[in-house]
Amino acid sequence: MKPCKNQAFTLVEIIVVCGIVSVFLGTAILLFTNFRRGYSRSEGTAVLLQDGALFIARLRNDLNNAVIAPDSSGGAPAQLSATPDQLSFMVYSSREAKTMPVVYRYLAAENGGSIFRREGSEKERELIKDRVASLTWQTEFERFLEPESTGSGTVRLSIGLDIQLKMRSGDEKPFTLKTSIFPARLNRQLNSP
């Protein structure tokens, strides 16, 4: 019998190569899925941050334009009111050249609440959809008196806001925003003689 001049891979070499390739593929798949999971989390956090920032910017803009205006009966001024599910106040609209009510409404739900905004008689618009885990807003009223002063002092009104946002997928940690917003125009009106 003549020796075979065509060399081939042995069974052991084929098994070793298949083992190395499967370890490499397993590691690559694991790295890719971890990267994808991390990317999804950071993308979800970015969406929550953007929603929260846009909501706070809109609320801050409205509160900067908040005013004390006589109500429709011509009597006492309309009040800024905060309830667990609603925040309402009057704003001066330069577009309309008049004051109109602005209402922020929180609709709680098991898998994420929503925040709506209505200005005047316009249709209600949804600002954050199904991403609010919890929301608390409250009015804070402070009076600063100078010692031995006969005046009424300086008053400061603010809205304390504590909102927690979460994604519906559930993998991301909830994102919490806490701030106090000071309605500049309203505070000037309260302190003017």
C-alpha atoms as an extended CHARMM CRD file, in Angstrom:
* protein
*
       193  EXT
         1         1  MET       CA              0.0000000000        0.0000000000        0.0000000000  PROA      1               0.0000000000
         2         2  LYS       CA              1.2740000000        3.3780000000       -0.9470000000  PROA      2               0.0000000000
         3         3  PRO       CA              1.3880000000        6.1780000000        1.5790000000  PROA      3               0.0000000000
         4         4  CYS       CA             -1.3040000000        8.8020000000        1.0390000000  PROA      4               0.0000000000
         5         5  LYS       CA              0.1100000000       12.0730000000       -0.2040000000  PROA      5               0.0000000000
         6         6  ASN       CA             -3.1200000000       14.0660000000        0.2990000000  PROA      6               0.0000000000
         7         7  GLN       CA             -3.1780000000       15.2760000000        3.8320000000  PROA      7               0.0000000000
         8         8  ALA       CA             -6.4940000000       15.9210000000        5.5940000000  PROA      8               0.0000000000
         9         9  PHE       CA             -7.6570000000       17.1260000000        8.9730000000  PROA      9               0.0000000000
        10        10  THR       CA             -8.0730000000       14.5280000000       11.6140000000  PROA      10              0.0000000000
        11        11  LEU       CA            -11.2330000000       14.1670000000       13.6410000000  PROA      11              0.0000000000
        12        12  VAL       CA             -9.5040000000       15.5710000000       16.7300000000  PROA      12              0.0000000000
        13        13  GLU       CA             -8.4310000000       18.7200000000       14.8880000000  PROA      13              0.0000000000
        14        14  ILE       CA            -11.9740000000       19.2730000000       13.5910000000  PROA      14              0.0000000000
        15        15  ILE       CA            -13.4500000000       18.8770000000       17.0950000000  PROA      15              0.0000000000
        16        16  VAL       CA            -10.8810000000       21.3180000000       18.5710000000  PROA      16              0.0000000000
        17        17  VAL       CA            -11.6010000000       23.9330000000       15.8830000000  PROA      17              0.0000000000
        18        18  CYS       CA            -15.3810000000       23.5450000000       16.3760000000  PROA      18              0.0000000000
        19        19  GLY       CA            -14.9120000000       23.9890000000       20.1390000000  PROA      19              0.0000000000
        20        20  ILE       CA            -12.8360000000       27.1550000000       19.7000000000  PROA      20              0.0000000000
        21        21  VAL       CA            -15.3360000000       28.6010000000       17.2040000000  PROA      21              0.0000000000
        22        22  SER       CA            -18.3000000000       27.8360000000       19.4800000000  PROA      22              0.0000000000
        23        23  VAL       CA            -16.5660000000       29.5080000000       22.4740000000  PROA      23              0.0000000000
        24        24  PHE       CA            -15.7890000000       32.5490000000       20.3110000000  PROA      24              0.0000000000
        25        25  LEU       CA            -19.3840000000       32.7500000000       18.9970000000  PROA      25              0.0000000000
        26        26  GLY       CA            -20.8410000000       32.3000000000       22.4960000000  PROA      26              0.0000000000
        27        27  THR       CA            -18.6700000000       35.1190000000       23.8420000000  PROA      27              0.0000000000
        28        28  ALA       CA            -19.5340000000       37.3930000000       20.9140000000  PROA      28              0.0000000000
        29        29  ILE       CA            -23.2800000000       36.7590000000       21.3260000000  PROA      29              0.0000000000
        30        30  LEU       CA            -23.0770000000       37.3900000000       25.0760000000  PROA      30              0.0000000000
        31        31  LEU       CA            -21.1760000000       40.6550000000       24.5330000000  PROA      31              0.0000000000
        32        32  PHE       CA            -23.6330000000       41.7830000000       21.8640000000  PROA      32              0.0000000000
        33        33  THR       CA            -26.7140000000       41.0760000000       24.0080000000  PROA      33              0.0000000000
        34        34  ASN       CA            -25.1710000000       42.8990000000       26.9990000000  PROA      34              0.0000000000
        35        35  PHE       CA            -24.3150000000       45.8650000000       24.7710000000  PROA      35              0.0000000000
        36        36  ARG       CA            -27.8400000000       45.8970000000       23.3670000000  PROA      36              0.0000000000
        37        37  ARG       CA            -29.3900000000       45.7340000000       26.8580000000  PROA      37              0.0000000000
        38        38  GLY       CA            -27.1670000000       48.5840000000       28.0870000000  PROA      38              0.0000000000
        39        39  TYR       CA            -27.9780000000       50.6410000000       25.0050000000  PROA      39              0.0000000000
        40        40  SER       CA            -31.7230000000       50.1210000000       25.5330000000  PROA      40              0.0000000000
        41        41  ARG       CA            -31.4340000000       51.1990000000       29.1670000000  PROA      41              0.0000000000
        42        42  SER       CA            -29.4990000000       54.3450000000       28.3270000000  PROA      42              0.0000000000
        43        43  GLU       CA            -31.9100000000       55.1470000000       25.5030000000  PROA      43              0.0000000000
        44        44  GLY       CA            -34.8540000000       54.7020000000       27.8940000000  PROA      44              0.0000000000
        45        45  THR       CA            -33.2000000000       56.9690000000       30.4590000000  PROA      45              0.0000000000
        46        46  ALA       CA            -32.5710000000       59.5880000000       27.7650000000  PROA      46              0.0000000000
        47        47  VAL       CA            -36.2460000000       59.4830000000       26.7390000000  PROA      47              0.0000000000
        48        48  LEU       CA            -37.3270000000       59.8960000000       30.3690000000  PROA      48              0.0000000000
        49        49  LEU       CA            -34.9020000000       62.7720000000       30.8700000000  PROA      49              0.0000000000
        50        50  GLN       CA            -36.1440000000       64.5020000000       27.7250000000  PROA      50              0.0000000000
        51        51  ASP       CA            -39.8140000000       64.0550000000       28.6990000000  PROA      51              0.0000000000
        52        52  GLY       CA            -39.1240000000       65.3870000000       32.1860000000  PROA      52              0.0000000000
        53        53  ALA       CA            -37.0920000000       68.3420000000       30.9360000000  PROA      53              0.0000000000
        54        54  LEU       CA            -39.7420000000       69.3520000000       28.3880000000  PROA      54              0.0000000000
        55        55  PHE       CA            -42.5070000000       69.0810000000       30.9960000000  PROA      55              0.0000000000
        56        56  ILE       CA            -40.5960000000       71.1660000000       33.5520000000  PROA      56              0.0000000000
        57        57  ALA       CA            -39.6500000000       73.7650000000       30.9250000000  PROA      57              0.0000000000
        58        58  ARG       CA            -43.2970000000       74.0870000000       29.8480000000  PROA      58              0.0000000000
        59        59  LEU       CA            -44.5040000000       74.3540000000       33.4480000000  PROA      59              0.0000000000
        60        60  ARG       CA            -41.7670000000       76.8870000000       34.2790000000  PROA      60              0.0000000000
        61        61  ASN       CA            -42.7170000000       79.0160000000       31.2740000000  PROA      61              0.0000000000
        62        62  ASP       CA            -46.3920000000       78.9400000000       32.2630000000  PROA      62              0.0000000000
        63        63  LEU       CA            -45.6030000000       79.7910000000       35.8790000000  PROA      63              0.0000000000
        64        64  ASN       CA            -43.3960000000       82.6980000000       34.8030000000  PROA      64              0.0000000000
        65        65  ASN       CA            -46.4640000000       84.1000000000       33.0390000000  PROA      65              0.0000000000
        66        66  ALA       CA            -48.8530000000       83.3420000000       35.9300000000  PROA      66              0.0000000000
        67        67  VAL       CA            -50.8030000000       86.3860000000       37.1500000000  PROA      67              0.0000000000
        68        68  ILE       CA            -53.4630000000       87.3390000000       39.6340000000  PROA      68              0.0000000000
        69        69  ALA       CA            -56.4590000000       88.2810000000       37.5460000000  PROA      69              0.0000000000
        70        70  PRO       CA            -60.0470000000       89.0130000000       38.5370000000  PROA      70              0.0000000000
        71        71  ASP       CA            -62.3430000000       86.0650000000       38.0160000000  PROA      71              0.0000000000
        72        72  SER       CA            -65.3270000000       86.2070000000       35.6860000000  PROA      72              0.0000000000
        73        73  SER       CA            -67.6280000000       87.5530000000       38.4090000000  PROA      73              0.0000000000
        74        74  GLY       CA            -65.3390000000       90.5610000000       38.8810000000  PROA      74              0.0000000000
        75        75  GLY       CA            -64.8170000000       89.7240000000       42.5520000000  PROA      75              0.0000000000
        76        76  ALA       CA            -61.8010000000       88.3450000000       44.3480000000  PROA      76              0.0000000000
        77        77  PRO       CA            -58.7520000000       87.2960000000       42.3690000000  PROA      77              0.0000000000
        78        78  ALA       CA            -58.6180000000       83.7560000000       41.0220000000  PROA      78              0.0000000000
        79        79  GLN       CA            -56.3240000000       81.4870000000       43.0130000000  PROA      79              0.0000000000
        80        80  LEU       CA            -53.4770000000       79.2430000000       42.0600000000  PROA      80              0.0000000000
        81        81  SER       CA            -54.6220000000       75.8150000000       43.2030000000  PROA      81              0.0000000000
        82        82  ALA       CA            -52.8760000000       72.4840000000       43.5390000000  PROA      82              0.0000000000
        83        83  THR       CA            -54.6550000000       69.2070000000       44.2130000000  PROA      83              0.0000000000
        84        84  PRO       CA            -53.0980000000       65.7200000000       44.0020000000  PROA      84              0.0000000000
        85        85  ASP       CA            -54.2480000000       65.3120000000       40.4050000000  PROA      85              0.0000000000
        86        86  GLN       CA            -54.4740000000       68.8990000000       39.1240000000  PROA      86              0.0000000000
        87        87  LEU       CA            -52.5710000000       72.2040000000       39.1000000000  PROA      87              0.0000000000
        88        88  SER       CA            -54.4160000000       75.2590000000       37.8110000000  PROA      88              0.0000000000
        89        89  PHE       CA            -53.6230000000       78.9580000000       37.6000000000  PROA      89              0.0000000000
        90        90  MET       CA            -54.1550000000       82.0170000000       35.4080000000  PROA      90              0.0000000000
        91        91  VAL       CA            -51.5160000000       83.0960000000       32.8770000000  PROA      91              0.0000000000
        92        92  TYR       CA            -51.1360000000       86.1520000000       30.7240000000  PROA      92              0.0000000000
        93        93  SER       CA            -51.0500000000       85.1290000000       27.0760000000  PROA      93              0.0000000000
        94        94  SER       CA            -49.2490000000       87.6850000000       24.9140000000  PROA      94              0.0000000000
        95        95  ARG       CA            -50.5820000000       85.8940000000       21.8360000000  PROA      95              0.0000000000
        96        96  GLU       CA            -54.1990000000       86.4510000000       22.9420000000  PROA      96              0.0000000000
        97        97  ALA       CA            -53.4380000000       89.6700000000       24.9160000000  PROA      97              0.0000000000
        98        98  LYS       CA            -55.5350000000       88.4470000000       27.8440000000  PROA      98              0.0000000000
        99        99  THR       CA            -55.4190000000       86.1830000000       30.8660000000  PROA      99              0.0000000000
       100       100  MET       CA            -56.5770000000       82.6170000000       30.5800000000  PROA      100             0.0000000000
       101       101  PRO       CA            -56.5910000000       79.5470000000       32.8060000000  PROA      101             0.0000000000
       102       102  VAL       CA            -53.9670000000       76.8420000000       32.4240000000  PROA      102             0.0000000000
       103       103  VAL       CA            -54.6760000000       73.4140000000       33.8840000000  PROA      103             0.0000000000
       104       104  TYR       CA            -52.1810000000       70.5880000000       34.3000000000  PROA      104             0.0000000000
       105       105  ARG       CA            -53.8750000000       67.2690000000       35.0100000000  PROA      105             0.0000000000
       106       106  TYR       CA            -52.2610000000       64.0570000000       36.2240000000  PROA      106             0.0000000000
       107       107  LEU       CA            -54.0110000000       60.8030000000       35.3480000000  PROA      107             0.0000000000
       108       108  ALA       CA            -52.5650000000       57.9370000000       37.4000000000  PROA      108             0.0000000000
       109       109  ALA       CA            -52.5370000000       54.3970000000       36.0150000000  PROA      109             0.0000000000
       110       110  GLU       CA            -51.0650000000       51.0700000000       37.1330000000  PROA      110             0.0000000000
       111       111  ASN       CA            -48.5190000000       50.7960000000       34.3460000000  PROA      111             0.0000000000
       112       112  GLY       CA            -47.6340000000       54.5120000000       34.1600000000  PROA      112             0.0000000000
       113       113  GLY       CA            -49.6360000000       57.7000000000       34.4670000000  PROA      113             0.0000000000
       114       114  SER       CA            -49.9510000000       60.5900000000       32.0330000000  PROA      114             0.0000000000
       115       115  ILE       CA            -49.8130000000       64.3850000000       32.3070000000  PROA      115             0.0000000000
       116       116  PHE       CA            -52.1420000000       66.6090000000       30.2930000000  PROA      116             0.0000000000
       117       117  ARG       CA            -52.1660000000       70.3920000000       29.7520000000  PROA      117             0.0000000000
       118       118  ARG       CA            -55.0770000000       72.6080000000       28.7480000000  PROA      118             0.0000000000
       119       119  GLU       CA            -54.8390000000       76.3440000000       28.0800000000  PROA      119             0.0000000000
       120       120  GLY       CA            -58.0610000000       78.3570000000       28.0320000000  PROA      120             0.0000000000
       121       121  SER       CA            -60.7380000000       76.6380000000       26.0050000000  PROA      121             0.0000000000
       122       122  GLU       CA            -58.2900000000       74.7370000000       23.7940000000  PROA      122             0.0000000000
       123       123  LYS       CA            -58.2460000000       70.9690000000       23.5870000000  PROA      123             0.0000000000
       124       124  GLU       CA            -56.2710000000       69.1140000000       26.2550000000  PROA      124             0.0000000000
       125       125  ARG       CA            -52.7920000000       68.0020000000       25.1080000000  PROA      125             0.0000000000
       126       126  GLU       CA            -50.8680000000       65.0380000000       26.4660000000  PROA      126             0.0000000000
       127       127  LEU       CA            -47.3680000000       66.0480000000       27.6130000000  PROA      127             0.0000000000
       128       128  ILE       CA            -46.1100000000       62.7410000000       29.0490000000  PROA      128             0.0000000000
       129       129  LYS       CA            -47.8070000000       59.4980000000       28.0540000000  PROA      129             0.0000000000
       130       130  ASP       CA            -47.8120000000       56.4090000000       30.3030000000  PROA      130             0.0000000000
       131       131  ARG       CA            -44.4250000000       57.1490000000       31.9060000000  PROA      131             0.0000000000
       132       132  VAL       CA            -45.2680000000       58.8680000000       35.2200000000  PROA      132             0.0000000000
       133       133  ALA       CA            -44.7210000000       56.5790000000       38.2110000000  PROA      133             0.0000000000
       134       134  SER       CA            -45.6420000000       59.2760000000       40.7490000000  PROA      134             0.0000000000
       135       135  LEU       CA            -46.2570000000       63.0170000000       40.8330000000  PROA      135             0.0000000000
       136       136  THR       CA            -46.5650000000       65.4650000000       43.7070000000  PROA      136             0.0000000000
       137       137  TRP       CA            -46.9410000000       69.2160000000       43.3720000000  PROA      137             0.0000000000
       138       138  GLN       CA            -47.6940000000       71.6420000000       46.1450000000  PROA      138             0.0000000000
       139       139  THR       CA            -47.8280000000       75.3760000000       46.6020000000  PROA      139             0.0000000000
       140       140  GLU       CA            -45.4910000000       76.9000000000       49.1410000000  PROA      140             0.0000000000
       141       141  PHE       CA            -46.0830000000       80.3830000000       50.5270000000  PROA      141             0.0000000000
       142       142  GLU       CA            -43.3930000000       82.1790000000       52.5370000000  PROA      142             0.0000000000
       143       143  ARG       CA            -43.3970000000       85.6170000000       54.1580000000  PROA      143             0.0000000000
       144       144  PHE       CA            -40.1450000000       87.3780000000       55.0130000000  PROA      144             0.0000000000
       145       145  LEU       CA            -40.3480000000       90.1210000000       57.6460000000  PROA      145             0.0000000000
       146       146  GLU       CA            -37.5870000000       92.4930000000       58.6200000000  PROA      146             0.0000000000
       147       147  PRO       CA            -37.0480000000       92.7500000000       62.3650000000  PROA      147             0.0000000000
       148       148  GLU       CA            -38.8850000000       95.6940000000       63.9490000000  PROA      148             0.0000000000
       149       149  SER       CA            -40.6330000000       96.4980000000       60.6680000000  PROA      149             0.0000000000
       150       150  THR       CA            -44.2200000000       97.7220000000       60.4590000000  PROA      150             0.0000000000
       151       151  GLY       CA            -44.6300000000       96.6200000000       56.8360000000  PROA      151             0.0000000000
       152       152  SER       CA            -46.1790000000       93.3820000000       55.6820000000  PROA      152             0.0000000000
       153       153  GLY       CA            -42.8240000000       92.0590000000       54.4560000000  PROA      153             0.0000000000
       154       154  THR       CA            -41.9860000000       90.2340000000       51.2780000000  PROA      154             0.0000000000
       155       155  VAL       CA            -43.9450000000       87.2030000000       50.1870000000  PROA      155             0.0000000000
       156       156  ARG       CA            -42.7200000000       84.4270000000       47.9540000000  PROA      156             0.0000000000
       157       157  LEU       CA            -44.8790000000       81.8180000000       46.2890000000  PROA      157             0.0000000000
       158       158  SER       CA            -43.3930000000       78.6720000000       44.7710000000  PROA      158             0.0000000000
       159       159  ILE       CA            -44.5220000000       75.3550000000       43.3690000000  PROA      159             0.0000000000
       160       160  GLY       CA            -42.7100000000       72.3050000000       44.7110000000  PROA      160             0.0000000000
       161       161  LEU       CA            -42.5950000000       69.5270000000       42.1200000000  PROA      161             0.0000000000
       162       162  ASP       CA            -41.5660000000       65.9130000000       42.7080000000  PROA      162             0.0000000000
       163       163  ILE       CA            -42.0110000000       63.6230000000       39.7070000000  PROA      163             0.0000000000
       164       164  GLN       CA            -40.8300000000       60.0680000000       39.1440000000  PROA      164             0.0000000000
       165       165  LEU       CA            -40.7270000000       58.7750000000       35.5700000000  PROA      165             0.0000000000
       166       166  LYS       CA            -40.3000000000       55.1560000000       34.4550000000  PROA      166             0.0000000000
       167       167  MET       CA            -40.3160000000       53.1920000000       31.2260000000  PROA      167             0.0000000000
       168       168  ARG       CA            -42.9970000000       50.5770000000       30.6630000000  PROA      168             0.0000000000
       169       169  SER       CA            -40.4670000000       47.8320000000       29.9090000000  PROA      169             0.0000000000
       170       170  GLY       CA            -39.5120000000       47.7120000000       33.5860000000  PROA      170             0.0000000000
       171       171  ASP       CA            -35.7510000000       47.1000000000       33.1750000000  PROA      171             0.0000000000
       172       172  GLU       CA            -34.7550000000       50.7080000000       33.7820000000  PROA      172             0.0000000000
       173       173  LYS       CA            -34.6840000000       52.2910000000       37.1960000000  PROA      173             0.0000000000
       174       174  PRO       CA            -37.2420000000       55.0740000000       37.7410000000  PROA      174             0.0000000000
       175       175  PHE       CA            -35.9250000000       58.5780000000       37.1190000000  PROA      175             0.0000000000
       176       176  THR       CA            -36.7410000000       61.1950000000       39.7900000000  PROA      176             0.0000000000
       177       177  LEU       CA            -36.8850000000       64.9810000000       39.3170000000  PROA      177             0.0000000000
       178       178  LYS       CA            -37.3610000000       67.3760000000       42.2390000000  PROA      178             0.0000000000
       179       179  THR       CA            -37.5130000000       71.1410000000       41.8460000000  PROA      179             0.0000000000
       180       180  SER       CA            -39.1530000000       74.3180000000       43.0610000000  PROA      180             0.0000000000
       181       181  ILE       CA            -40.4640000000       76.7850000000       40.5160000000  PROA      181             0.0000000000
       182       182  PHE       CA            -40.9910000000       80.4370000000       41.4150000000  PROA      182             0.0000000000
       183       183  PRO       CA            -43.6330000000       82.2680000000       39.3380000000  PROA      183             0.0000000000
       184       184  ALA       CA            -41.7890000000       85.5730000000       38.7990000000  PROA      184             0.0000000000
       185       185  ARG       CA            -44.6640000000       87.7320000000       37.5430000000  PROA      185             0.0000000000
       186       186  LEU       CA            -47.0590000000       86.4580000000       40.2000000000  PROA      186             0.0000000000
       187       187  ASN       CA            -44.5240000000       87.1240000000       42.9660000000  PROA      187             0.0000000000
       188       188  ARG       CA            -44.0170000000       90.6890000000       41.6640000000  PROA      188             0.0000000000
       189       189  GLN       CA            -47.7840000000       91.2140000000       41.7520000000  PROA      189             0.0000000000
       190       190  LEU       CA            -48.0100000000       89.8850000000       45.2980000000  PROA      190             0.0000000000
       191       191  ASN       CA            -45.2560000000       92.2520000000       46.4780000000  PROA      191             0.0000000000
       192       192  SER       CA            -46.2900000000       95.4150000000       44.6370000000  PROA      192             0.0000000000
       193       193  PRO       CA            -48.0930000000       98.0310000000       46.7560000000  PROA      193             0.0000000000
